[in-house]
mmCIF file of C-alpha atoms and ligand atoms in Angstrom:
data_model
loop_
_atom_site.group_PDB
_atom_site.id
_atom_site.type_symbol
_atom_site.label_atom_id
_atom_site.label_comp_id
_atom_site.label_asym_id
_atom_site.label_seq_id
_atom_site.Cartn_x
_atom_site.Cartn_y
_atom_site.Cartn_z
ATOM 1 C CA UNK K 175 -53.753 -7.668 66.682
ATOM 2 C CA UNK K 176 -51.338 -8.548 69.402
ATOM 3 C CA UNK K 177 -52.039 -7.400 72.910
ATOM 4 C CA UNK K 178 -49.495 -5.156 74.572
ATOM 5 C CA UNK K 179 -49.542 -5.431 78.320
ATOM 6 C CA UNK K 180 -47.556 -3.356 80.804
ATOM 7 C CA UNK K 181 -45.266 -6.340 81.382
ATOM 8 C CA UNK K 182 -41.822 -5.247 80.281
ATOM 9 C CA UNK K 183 -39.698 -7.984 81.870
ATOM 10 C CA UNK K 184 -39.795 -11.773 81.635
ATOM 11 C CA UNK K 185 -37.563 -14.761 82.303
ATOM 12 C CA UNK K 186 -37.633 -17.971 80.278
ATOM 13 C CA UNK K 187 -35.756 -21.244 80.176
ATOM 14 C CA UNK K 188 -35.012 -23.476 77.193
ATOM 15 C CA UNK K 189 -33.017 -26.679 76.953
ATOM 16 C CA UNK K 190 -30.403 -27.768 74.452
ATOM 17 C CA UNK K 191 -31.294 -30.263 71.761
ATOM 18 C CA UNK K 192 -29.092 -32.736 69.936
ATOM 19 C CA UNK K 193 -29.937 -33.613 66.346
ATOM 20 C CA UNK K 194 -30.447 -37.271 65.522
ATOM 21 C CA UNK K 195 -30.901 -36.336 61.863
ATOM 22 C CA UNK K 196 -28.499 -33.476 61.205
ATOM 23 C CA UNK K 197 -29.011 -29.997 59.802
ATOM 24 C CA UNK K 198 -25.975 -28.929 57.792
ATOM 25 C CA UNK K 199 -26.517 -26.403 54.983
ATOM 26 C CA UNK K 200 -28.713 -23.348 54.400
ATOM 27 C CA UNK K 201 -30.792 -22.419 51.404
ATOM 28 C CA UNK K 202 -31.043 -18.844 52.753
ATOM 29 C CA UNK K 203 -28.345 -17.519 55.079
ATOM 30 C CA UNK K 204 -30.125 -14.294 56.131
ATOM 31 C CA UNK K 205 -33.252 -16.157 57.319
ATOM 32 C CA UNK K 206 -31.463 -19.350 58.459
ATOM 33 C CA UNK K 207 -33.568 -21.451 56.117
ATOM 34 C CA UNK K 208 -32.205 -24.993 55.909
ATOM 35 C CA UNK K 209 -31.503 -26.967 52.757
ATOM 36 C CA UNK K 210 -33.250 -29.953 54.411
ATOM 37 C CA UNK K 211 -35.163 -30.888 57.559
ATOM 38 C CA UNK K 212 -33.733 -32.265 60.820
ATOM 39 C CA UNK K 213 -34.891 -34.111 63.924
ATOM 40 C CA UNK K 214 -33.694 -33.800 67.514
ATOM 41 C CA UNK K 215 -34.023 -34.768 71.156
ATOM 42 C CA UNK K 216 -34.186 -32.005 73.780
ATOM 43 C CA UNK K 217 -32.140 -32.693 76.941
ATOM 44 C CA UNK K 218 -33.014 -31.978 80.549
ATOM 45 C CA UNK K 219 -29.927 -30.784 82.464
ATOM 46 C CA UNK K 220 -28.394 -28.507 79.855
ATOM 47 C CA UNK K 221 -30.287 -25.273 79.585
ATOM 48 C CA UNK K 222 -30.211 -21.495 79.311
ATOM 49 C CA UNK K 223 -32.156 -19.098 81.525
ATOM 50 C CA UNK K 224 -32.676 -15.633 80.069
ATOM 51 C CA UNK K 225 -34.244 -12.459 81.428
ATOM 52 C CA UNK K 226 -35.331 -9.796 78.955
ATOM 53 C CA UNK K 227 -36.450 -6.321 79.935
ATOM 54 C CA UNK K 228 -37.502 -3.141 78.136
ATOM 55 C CA UNK K 229 -37.322 -0.802 81.092
ATOM 56 C CA UNK K 230 -36.932 2.965 81.085
ATOM 57 C CA UNK K 231 -33.384 3.009 82.448
ATOM 58 C CA UNK K 232 -31.950 0.769 79.682
ATOM 59 C CA UNK K 233 -29.512 3.111 77.875
ATOM 60 C CA UNK K 234 -28.627 0.890 74.877
ATOM 61 C CA UNK K 235 -29.204 -2.678 73.736
ATOM 62 C CA UNK K 236 -27.059 -4.917 75.949
ATOM 63 C CA UNK K 237 -26.524 -8.635 76.469
ATOM 64 C CA UNK K 238 -24.726 -10.111 79.460
ATOM 65 C CA UNK K 239 -23.889 -13.777 78.827
ATOM 66 C CA UNK K 240 -22.646 -15.852 81.757
ATOM 67 C CA UNK K 241 -21.810 -12.660 83.647
ATOM 68 C CA UNK K 242 -19.937 -10.845 80.839
ATOM 69 C CA UNK K 243 -21.019 -8.299 78.226
ATOM 70 C CA UNK K 244 -20.879 -9.871 74.749
ATOM 71 C CA UNK K 245 -19.274 -8.444 71.612
ATOM 72 C CA UNK K 246 -21.229 -6.878 68.718
ATOM 73 C CA UNK K 247 -21.470 -10.156 66.734
ATOM 74 C CA UNK K 248 -23.299 -12.038 69.489
ATOM 75 C CA UNK K 249 -25.538 -9.049 70.246
ATOM 76 C CA UNK K 250 -26.445 -8.748 66.542
ATOM 77 C CA UNK K 251 -27.494 -12.433 66.513
ATOM 78 C CA UNK K 252 -29.749 -11.843 69.539
ATOM 79 C CA UNK K 253 -31.295 -8.760 67.923
ATOM 80 C CA UNK K 254 -32.364 -10.847 64.924
ATOM 81 C CA UNK K 255 -34.891 -12.361 67.335
ATOM 82 C CA UNK K 256 -35.611 -9.293 69.484
ATOM 83 C CA UNK K 257 -36.171 -6.776 66.653
ATOM 84 C CA UNK K 258 -39.220 -8.353 64.976
ATOM 85 C CA UNK K 259 -40.859 -8.935 68.367
ATOM 86 C CA UNK K 260 -40.314 -5.425 69.747
ATOM 87 C CA UNK K 261 -41.487 -3.910 66.459
ATOM 88 C CA UNK K 262 -44.645 -5.970 66.643
ATOM 89 C CA UNK K 263 -45.256 -4.851 70.248
ATOM 90 C CA UNK K 264 -44.606 -1.192 69.335
ATOM 91 C CA UNK K 265 -41.544 -1.141 71.558
ATOM 92 C CA UNK K 266 -39.121 -0.620 68.659
ATOM 93 C CA UNK K 267 -37.628 2.508 70.223
ATOM 94 C CA UNK K 268 -36.879 0.801 73.534
ATOM 95 C CA UNK K 269 -33.396 -0.565 74.229
ATOM 96 C CA UNK K 270 -33.400 -4.158 75.427
ATOM 97 C CA UNK K 271 -31.476 -5.582 78.354
ATOM 98 C CA UNK K 272 -30.762 -9.318 78.137
ATOM 99 C CA UNK K 273 -29.180 -11.371 80.906
ATOM 100 C CA UNK K 274 -28.508 -14.953 79.958
ATOM 101 C CA UNK K 275 -26.933 -17.838 81.871
ATOM 102 C CA UNK K 276 -25.980 -21.222 80.470
ATOM 103 C CA UNK K 277 -25.518 -24.474 82.332
ATOM 104 C CA UNK K 278 -23.697 -25.508 79.142
ATOM 105 C CA UNK K 279 -20.136 -24.470 78.197
ATOM 106 C CA UNK K 280 -20.894 -21.713 75.656
ATOM 107 C CA UNK K 281 -20.022 -22.477 71.979
ATOM 108 C CA UNK K 282 -18.404 -25.851 72.675
ATOM 109 C CA UNK K 283 -20.575 -27.802 70.226
ATOM 110 C CA UNK K 284 -23.045 -28.481 73.039
ATOM 111 C CA UNK K 285 -25.847 -26.552 71.425
ATOM 112 C CA UNK K 286 -25.760 -23.567 73.807
ATOM 113 C CA UNK K 287 -26.817 -21.348 70.902
ATOM 114 C CA UNK K 288 -29.954 -23.476 70.455
ATOM 115 C CA UNK K 289 -31.030 -23.194 74.093
ATOM 116 C CA UNK K 290 -29.876 -19.564 74.256
ATOM 117 C CA UNK K 291 -31.805 -18.302 71.246
ATOM 118 C CA UNK K 292 -34.906 -20.329 72.175
ATOM 119 C CA UNK K 293 -34.908 -18.934 75.734
ATOM 120 C CA UNK K 294 -34.368 -15.433 74.336
ATOM 121 C CA UNK K 295 -37.330 -15.796 71.960
ATOM 122 C CA UNK K 296 -39.711 -16.993 74.665
ATOM 123 C CA UNK K 297 -38.547 -14.359 77.184
ATOM 124 C CA UNK K 298 -38.737 -11.532 74.625
ATOM 125 C CA UNK K 299 -42.235 -12.451 73.467
ATOM 126 C CA UNK K 300 -43.391 -12.581 77.112
ATOM 127 C CA UNK K 301 -41.683 -9.276 77.992
ATOM 128 C CA UNK K 302 -43.411 -7.711 74.966
ATOM 129 C CA UNK K 303 -46.778 -9.075 76.136
ATOM 130 C CA UNK K 304 -47.186 -11.124 72.934
ATOM 131 C CA UNK K 305 -49.001 -14.437 73.164
ATOM 132 C CA UNK K 306 -47.705 -16.425 70.189
ATOM 133 C CA UNK K 307 -48.188 -20.060 69.139
ATOM 134 C CA UNK K 308 -45.198 -22.345 69.845
ATOM 135 C CA UNK K 309 -44.604 -22.941 66.120
ATOM 136 C CA UNK K 310 -44.511 -19.170 65.530
ATOM 137 C CA UNK K 311 -42.003 -18.793 68.378
ATOM 138 C CA UNK K 312 -40.031 -21.625 66.791
ATOM 139 C CA UNK K 313 -39.816 -19.790 63.435
ATOM 140 C CA UNK K 314 -38.657 -16.639 65.277
ATOM 141 C CA UNK K 315 -35.994 -18.538 67.248
ATOM 142 C CA UNK K 316 -34.742 -19.901 63.904
ATOM 143 C CA UNK K 317 -33.785 -16.357 62.852
ATOM 144 C CA UNK K 318 -31.180 -16.293 65.647
ATOM 145 C CA UNK K 319 -29.852 -19.832 65.239
ATOM 146 C CA UNK K 320 -31.343 -22.543 63.041
ATOM 147 C CA UNK K 321 -31.224 -25.360 65.584
ATOM 148 C CA UNK K 322 -32.861 -23.095 68.216
ATOM 149 C CA UNK K 323 -36.223 -23.635 66.516
ATOM 150 C CA UNK K 324 -36.149 -27.234 67.799
ATOM 151 C CA UNK K 325 -35.478 -26.186 71.439
ATOM 152 C CA UNK K 326 -38.992 -24.751 71.770
ATOM 153 C CA UNK K 327 -40.171 -28.320 72.224
ATOM 154 C CA UNK K 328 -39.381 -30.989 74.793
ATOM 155 C CA UNK K 329 -38.765 -34.595 73.783
ATOM 156 C CA UNK K 330 -38.380 -35.281 70.066
ATOM 157 C CA UNK K 331 -38.945 -32.471 67.557
ATOM 158 C CA UNK K 332 -38.821 -32.311 63.788
ATOM 159 C CA UNK K 333 -37.843 -29.168 61.896
ATOM 160 C CA UNK K 334 -39.538 -29.063 58.508
ATOM 161 C CA UNK K 335 -37.365 -27.264 55.955
ATOM 162 C CA UNK K 336 -40.386 -25.515 54.436
ATOM 163 C CA UNK K 337 -40.590 -24.210 50.892
ATOM 164 C CA UNK K 338 -41.566 -20.537 51.276
ATOM 165 C CA UNK K 339 -39.041 -17.793 50.597
ATOM 166 C CA UNK K 340 -40.167 -15.859 53.704
ATOM 167 C CA UNK K 341 -39.522 -18.891 55.948
ATOM 168 C CA UNK K 342 -42.908 -18.831 57.694
ATOM 169 C CA UNK K 343 -43.278 -22.582 57.131
ATOM 170 C CA UNK K 344 -39.753 -23.381 58.320
ATOM 171 C CA UNK K 345 -40.245 -24.211 61.989
ATOM 172 C CA UNK K 346 -40.090 -27.185 64.295
ATOM 173 C CA UNK K 347 -43.024 -29.211 65.603
ATOM 174 C CA UNK K 348 -43.197 -31.638 68.519
ATOM 175 C CA UNK K 349 -43.211 -35.340 67.611
ATOM 176 C CA UNK K 350 -43.118 -37.222 70.936
ATOM 177 C CA UNK K 351 -42.924 -35.641 74.379
ATOM 178 C CA UNK K 352 -40.210 -36.086 76.986
ATOM 179 C CA UNK K 353 -41.957 -39.091 78.570
ATOM 180 C CA UNK K 354 -42.262 -41.066 75.330
ATOM 181 C CA UNK K 355 -38.961 -42.958 75.684
ATOM 182 C CA UNK K 356 -36.605 -43.158 78.651
ATOM 183 C CA UNK K 357 -33.362 -42.704 76.716
ATOM 184 C CA UNK K 358 -30.203 -41.603 78.516
ATOM 185 C CA UNK K 359 -27.726 -39.254 76.898
ATOM 186 C CA UNK K 360 -24.163 -39.029 78.167
ATOM 187 C CA UNK K 361 -21.984 -36.216 76.829
ATOM 188 C CA UNK K 362 -18.342 -37.261 76.520
ATOM 189 C CA UNK K 363 -16.545 -33.954 77.029
ATOM 190 C CA UNK K 364 -13.447 -33.950 74.843
ATOM 191 C CA UNK K 365 -13.086 -30.196 75.273
ATOM 192 C CA UNK K 366 -15.196 -27.403 76.720
ATOM 193 C CA UNK K 367 -13.114 -24.772 74.857
ATOM 194 C CA UNK K 368 -14.773 -22.491 72.281
ATOM 195 C CA UNK K 369 -15.072 -24.076 68.832
ATOM 196 C CA UNK K 370 -12.873 -22.895 65.972
ATOM 197 C CA UNK K 371 -15.367 -22.266 63.159
ATOM 198 C CA UNK K 372 -18.986 -21.159 63.671
ATOM 199 C CA UNK K 373 -21.576 -23.510 62.203
ATOM 200 C CA UNK K 374 -22.799 -20.771 59.840
ATOM 201 C CA UNK K 375 -19.280 -20.335 58.409
ATOM 202 C CA UNK K 376 -18.787 -24.093 58.345
ATOM 203 C CA UNK K 377 -22.055 -24.665 56.485
ATOM 204 C CA UNK K 378 -21.291 -21.920 53.943
ATOM 205 C CA UNK K 379 -17.828 -23.308 53.313
ATOM 206 C CA UNK K 380 -19.122 -26.879 52.969
ATOM 207 C CA UNK K 381 -21.883 -25.844 50.600
ATOM 208 C CA UNK K 382 -19.450 -23.878 48.447
ATOM 209 C CA UNK K 383 -16.667 -26.461 48.248
ATOM 210 C CA UNK K 384 -17.736 -30.010 49.188
ATOM 211 C CA UNK K 385 -18.596 -32.250 46.234
ATOM 212 C CA UNK K 386 -20.533 -34.431 48.695
ATOM 213 C CA UNK K 387 -22.907 -31.680 49.834
ATOM 214 C CA UNK K 388 -25.709 -32.417 47.369
ATOM 215 C CA UNK K 389 -25.561 -36.099 48.313
ATOM 216 C CA UNK K 390 -25.769 -35.278 52.037
ATOM 217 C CA UNK K 391 -28.763 -32.949 51.572
ATOM 218 C CA UNK K 392 -30.437 -35.463 49.245
ATOM 219 C CA UNK K 393 -30.172 -38.218 51.877
ATOM 220 C CA UNK K 394 -31.921 -36.326 54.690
ATOM 221 C CA UNK K 395 -35.618 -36.900 53.862
ATOM 222 C CA UNK K 396 -35.293 -40.689 53.987
ATOM 223 C CA UNK K 397 -33.393 -40.413 57.297
ATOM 224 C CA UNK K 398 -36.101 -38.170 58.784
ATOM 225 C CA UNK K 399 -38.839 -40.682 58.026
ATOM 226 C CA UNK K 400 -36.717 -43.621 59.243
ATOM 227 C CA UNK K 401 -35.857 -41.819 62.499
ATOM 228 C CA UNK K 402 -39.449 -40.748 63.156
ATOM 229 C CA UNK K 403 -40.664 -44.338 62.610
ATOM 230 C CA UNK K 404 -37.911 -45.787 64.847
ATOM 231 C CA UNK K 405 -38.716 -43.347 67.658
ATOM 232 C CA UNK K 406 -42.460 -43.983 67.320
ATOM 233 C CA UNK K 407 -41.843 -47.743 67.649
ATOM 234 C CA UNK K 408 -39.130 -47.272 70.330
ATOM 235 C CA UNK K 409 -36.869 -49.353 68.079
ATOM 236 C CA UNK K 410 -33.406 -48.616 69.494
ATOM 237 C CA UNK K 411 -31.310 -50.423 66.895
ATOM 238 C CA UNK K 412 -33.211 -48.777 64.007
ATOM 239 C CA UNK K 413 -32.684 -45.342 65.572
ATOM 240 C CA UNK K 414 -29.001 -46.115 66.237
ATOM 241 C CA UNK K 415 -28.490 -46.973 62.597
ATOM 242 C CA UNK K 416 -30.077 -43.831 61.172
ATOM 243 C CA UNK K 417 -28.573 -41.460 63.773
ATOM 244 C CA UNK K 418 -24.994 -42.690 63.349
ATOM 245 C CA UNK K 419 -25.357 -42.645 59.568
ATOM 246 C CA UNK K 420 -26.724 -39.074 59.560
ATOM 247 C CA UNK K 421 -23.926 -37.886 61.863
ATOM 248 C CA UNK K 422 -21.137 -39.539 59.873
ATOM 249 C CA UNK K 423 -22.550 -38.338 56.544
ATOM 250 C CA UNK K 424 -22.558 -34.766 57.890
ATOM 251 C CA UNK K 425 -18.935 -35.076 59.040
ATOM 252 C CA UNK K 426 -17.981 -36.737 55.721
ATOM 253 C CA UNK K 427 -19.520 -33.744 53.902
ATOM 254 C CA UNK K 428 -17.448 -31.311 56.010
ATOM 255 C CA UNK K 429 -14.278 -33.373 55.588
ATOM 256 C CA UNK K 430 -14.802 -33.262 51.816
ATOM 257 C CA UNK K 431 -14.790 -29.432 51.865
ATOM 258 C CA UNK K 432 -11.741 -27.601 50.506
ATOM 259 C CA UNK K 433 -9.864 -26.989 52.749
ATOM 260 C CA UNK K 434 -11.419 -29.719 54.902
ATOM 261 C CA UNK K 435 -13.391 -28.878 57.992
ATOM 262 C CA UNK K 436 -12.612 -31.261 60.844
ATOM 263 C CA UNK K 437 -14.454 -30.749 64.128
ATOM 264 C CA UNK K 438 -13.785 -34.237 65.496
ATOM 265 C CA UNK K 439 -10.444 -34.847 67.200
ATOM 266 C CA UNK K 440 -8.558 -38.070 67.810
ATOM 267 C CA UNK K 441 -10.160 -38.271 71.288
ATOM 268 C CA UNK K 442 -13.610 -38.005 69.628
ATOM 269 C CA UNK K 443 -12.741 -40.963 67.394
ATOM 270 C CA UNK K 444 -11.473 -42.841 70.449
ATOM 271 C CA UNK K 445 -14.933 -42.396 72.039
ATOM 272 C CA UNK K 446 -16.573 -43.667 68.821
ATOM 273 C CA UNK K 447 -14.285 -46.717 68.915
ATOM 274 C CA UNK K 448 -15.352 -47.366 72.522
ATOM 275 C CA UNK K 449 -19.012 -47.160 71.398
ATOM 276 C CA UNK K 450 -18.258 -49.841 68.785
ATOM 277 C CA UNK K 451 -16.716 -52.041 71.519
ATOM 278 C CA UNK K 452 -19.751 -51.519 73.773
ATOM 279 C CA UNK K 453 -22.091 -52.387 70.888
ATOM 280 C CA UNK K 454 -20.080 -55.560 70.167
ATOM 281 C CA UNK K 455 -20.527 -56.582 73.804
ATOM 282 C CA UNK K 456 -24.321 -56.177 73.475
ATOM 283 C CA UNK K 457 -24.872 -52.679 74.971
ATOM 284 C CA UNK K 458 -27.733 -50.580 73.533
ATOM 285 C CA UNK K 459 -25.756 -47.428 72.753
ATOM 286 C CA UNK K 460 -25.013 -45.173 69.771
ATOM 287 C CA UNK K 461 -23.115 -41.936 69.222
ATOM 288 C CA UNK K 462 -23.676 -38.524 67.694
ATOM 289 C CA UNK K 463 -21.411 -35.470 67.325
ATOM 290 C CA UNK K 464 -21.936 -31.919 66.059
ATOM 291 C CA UNK K 465 -19.829 -28.878 65.181
ATOM 292 C CA UNK K 466 -17.319 -29.520 67.957
ATOM 293 C CA UNK K 467 -15.180 -32.346 69.347
ATOM 294 C CA UNK K 468 -17.609 -33.627 72.011
ATOM 295 C CA UNK K 469 -19.426 -36.909 71.442
ATOM 296 C CA UNK K 470 -22.925 -37.675 72.740
ATOM 297 C CA UNK K 471 -23.784 -41.259 73.656
ATOM 298 C CA UNK K 472 -27.463 -42.277 73.566
ATOM 299 C CA UNK K 473 -28.311 -45.457 75.454
ATOM 300 C CA UNK K 474 -31.112 -47.427 77.088
ATOM 301 C CA UNK K 475 -31.158 -47.249 80.926
ATOM 302 C CA UNK K 476 -29.938 -50.864 81.225
ATOM 303 C CA UNK K 477 -26.792 -49.993 79.235
ATOM 304 C CA UNK K 478 -25.948 -46.894 81.284
ATOM 305 C CA UNK K 479 -23.677 -48.876 83.667
ATOM 306 C CA UNK K 480 -21.274 -50.165 80.982
ATOM 307 C CA UNK K 481 -21.340 -46.777 79.188
ATOM 308 C CA UNK K 482 -20.404 -44.978 82.435
ATOM 309 C CA UNK K 483 -17.629 -47.438 83.156
ATOM 310 C CA UNK K 484 -16.119 -47.193 79.672
ATOM 311 C CA UNK K 485 -16.188 -43.383 79.715
ATOM 312 C CA UNK K 486 -14.723 -43.286 83.250
ATOM 313 C CA UNK K 487 -11.671 -45.181 81.917
ATOM 314 C CA UNK K 488 -11.281 -42.536 79.192
ATOM 315 C CA UNK K 489 -11.464 -39.792 81.837
ATOM 316 C CA UNK K 490 -8.766 -41.626 83.855
ATOM 317 C CA UNK K 491 -6.580 -41.920 80.731
ATOM 318 C CA UNK K 492 -6.910 -38.156 80.213
ATOM 319 C CA UNK K 493 -8.746 -38.594 76.871
ATOM 320 C CA UNK K 494 -11.873 -36.843 78.268
ATOM 321 C CA UNK K 495 -12.377 -33.794 80.499
ATOM 322 C CA UNK K 496 -15.454 -35.458 82.004
ATOM 323 C CA UNK K 497 -18.997 -36.566 81.268
ATOM 324 C CA UNK K 498 -22.491 -35.096 81.677
ATOM 325 C CA UNK K 499 -25.479 -37.423 82.096
ATOM 326 C CA UNK K 500 -28.864 -36.251 80.866
ATOM 327 C CA UNK K 501 -32.340 -37.458 79.925
ATOM 328 C CA UNK K 502 -35.065 -36.186 77.598
ATOM 329 C CA UNK K 503 -35.982 -32.628 78.555
ATOM 330 C CA UNK K 504 -39.080 -30.385 78.627
ATOM 331 C CA UNK K 505 -40.570 -27.598 76.488
ATOM 332 C CA UNK K 506 -39.164 -24.077 76.681
ATOM 333 C CA UNK K 507 -41.174 -22.054 79.223
ATOM 334 C CA UNK K 508 -41.651 -18.701 80.850
ATOM 335 C CA UNK K 509 -40.556 -18.839 84.488
ATOM 336 C CA UNK K 510 -42.682 -17.257 87.230
HETATM 337 O O1 PMV S 262 -28.168 -23.923 64.370
HETATM 338 P P1 PMV S 262 -26.708 -23.895 64.300
HETATM 339 O O2 PMV S 262 -26.213 -22.818 63.433
HETATM 340 O O3 PMV S 262 -26.090 -23.889 65.678
HETATM 341 O O4 PMV S 262 -26.228 -25.272 63.589
HETATM 342 C C1 PMV S 262 -26.324 -26.534 64.183
HETATM 343 C C2 PMV S 262 -25.626 -27.552 63.373
HETATM 344 C C3 PMV S 262 -25.412 -28.898 64.031
HETATM 345 O O5 PMV S 262 -25.436 -28.813 65.436
HETATM 346 C C4 PMV S 262 -24.035 -29.421 63.614
HETATM 347 C C5 PMV S 262 -26.437 -29.924 63.553
HETATM 348 C C6 PMV S 262 -27.826 -29.794 64.126
HETATM 349 O O6 PMV S 262 -28.770 -30.194 63.434
HETATM 350 O O7 PMV S 262 -27.977 -29.330 65.271
#
């Protein structure tokens, strides 16, 4: 039995994660169960801080995101996480108040939904007085947004697809903590505007219409093992190879949908071309990109100088809005 304490308010913080082996495709849309596993790195400077309360003067369920009340769609996504927790704590009748602040531009393909739903899960469990294992919290966060299950953990995390219909075995687990490897991640901001298609819609459309989808899903297991081995051995060129291949196969799958789904813009491809030039000049750098136009550059500390310089020229040319420099980040946590 879970313990219900009198605590009815808690604040938690979770950090965004970027997949090195991509998740694209669900085997169950209602439970956010993936067709295959994925593997990610959690980042330090990009995070969401969320306060959840179940206090007597809450009139209805409400979510304030970055200072503004959200629409019913975003609230419904949050309640997918809140509802099972408040039922379990016998607080089902109590309206929830959620106040959430991102250091990330919301919905710009910078994984703000991952940090947001992970912070919400941790804060809600704490406000309900429930002491749950991190993997259980991870499976709950998954109900709100698939990739959020990986943001429970700092450093490198692997999300196992699982095989059960109820999804209990579909959660992330930590592989290597934030101190394992001093990688630097620079976000090349092509646009901080809201993305056009949600990843859930994009995945559904790709699954229904892309003839490449089965091939993408079928290639993931080998990439997961290759990425885990490369990270374990701190083998940068092996990780670069698998991460770029996973990213481009995901985008190829989307581009093969009918009509095609193109998140990358010409400026994104310009950044990728610059990465190729940096690699040719000997820099230890590779790229990744998700359901938005921004490109993330992963590099070793000694290659940060040339990466900075190359991206600064793109900012000067007007091809980029700016850059954000980050490092591996910590576990999600309840704040005092
Ligand atoms: O969890 P969602 O619905 O935000 O989907 C994330 C999908 C990608 O960011 C494109 C890939 C990934 O593994 O994070």
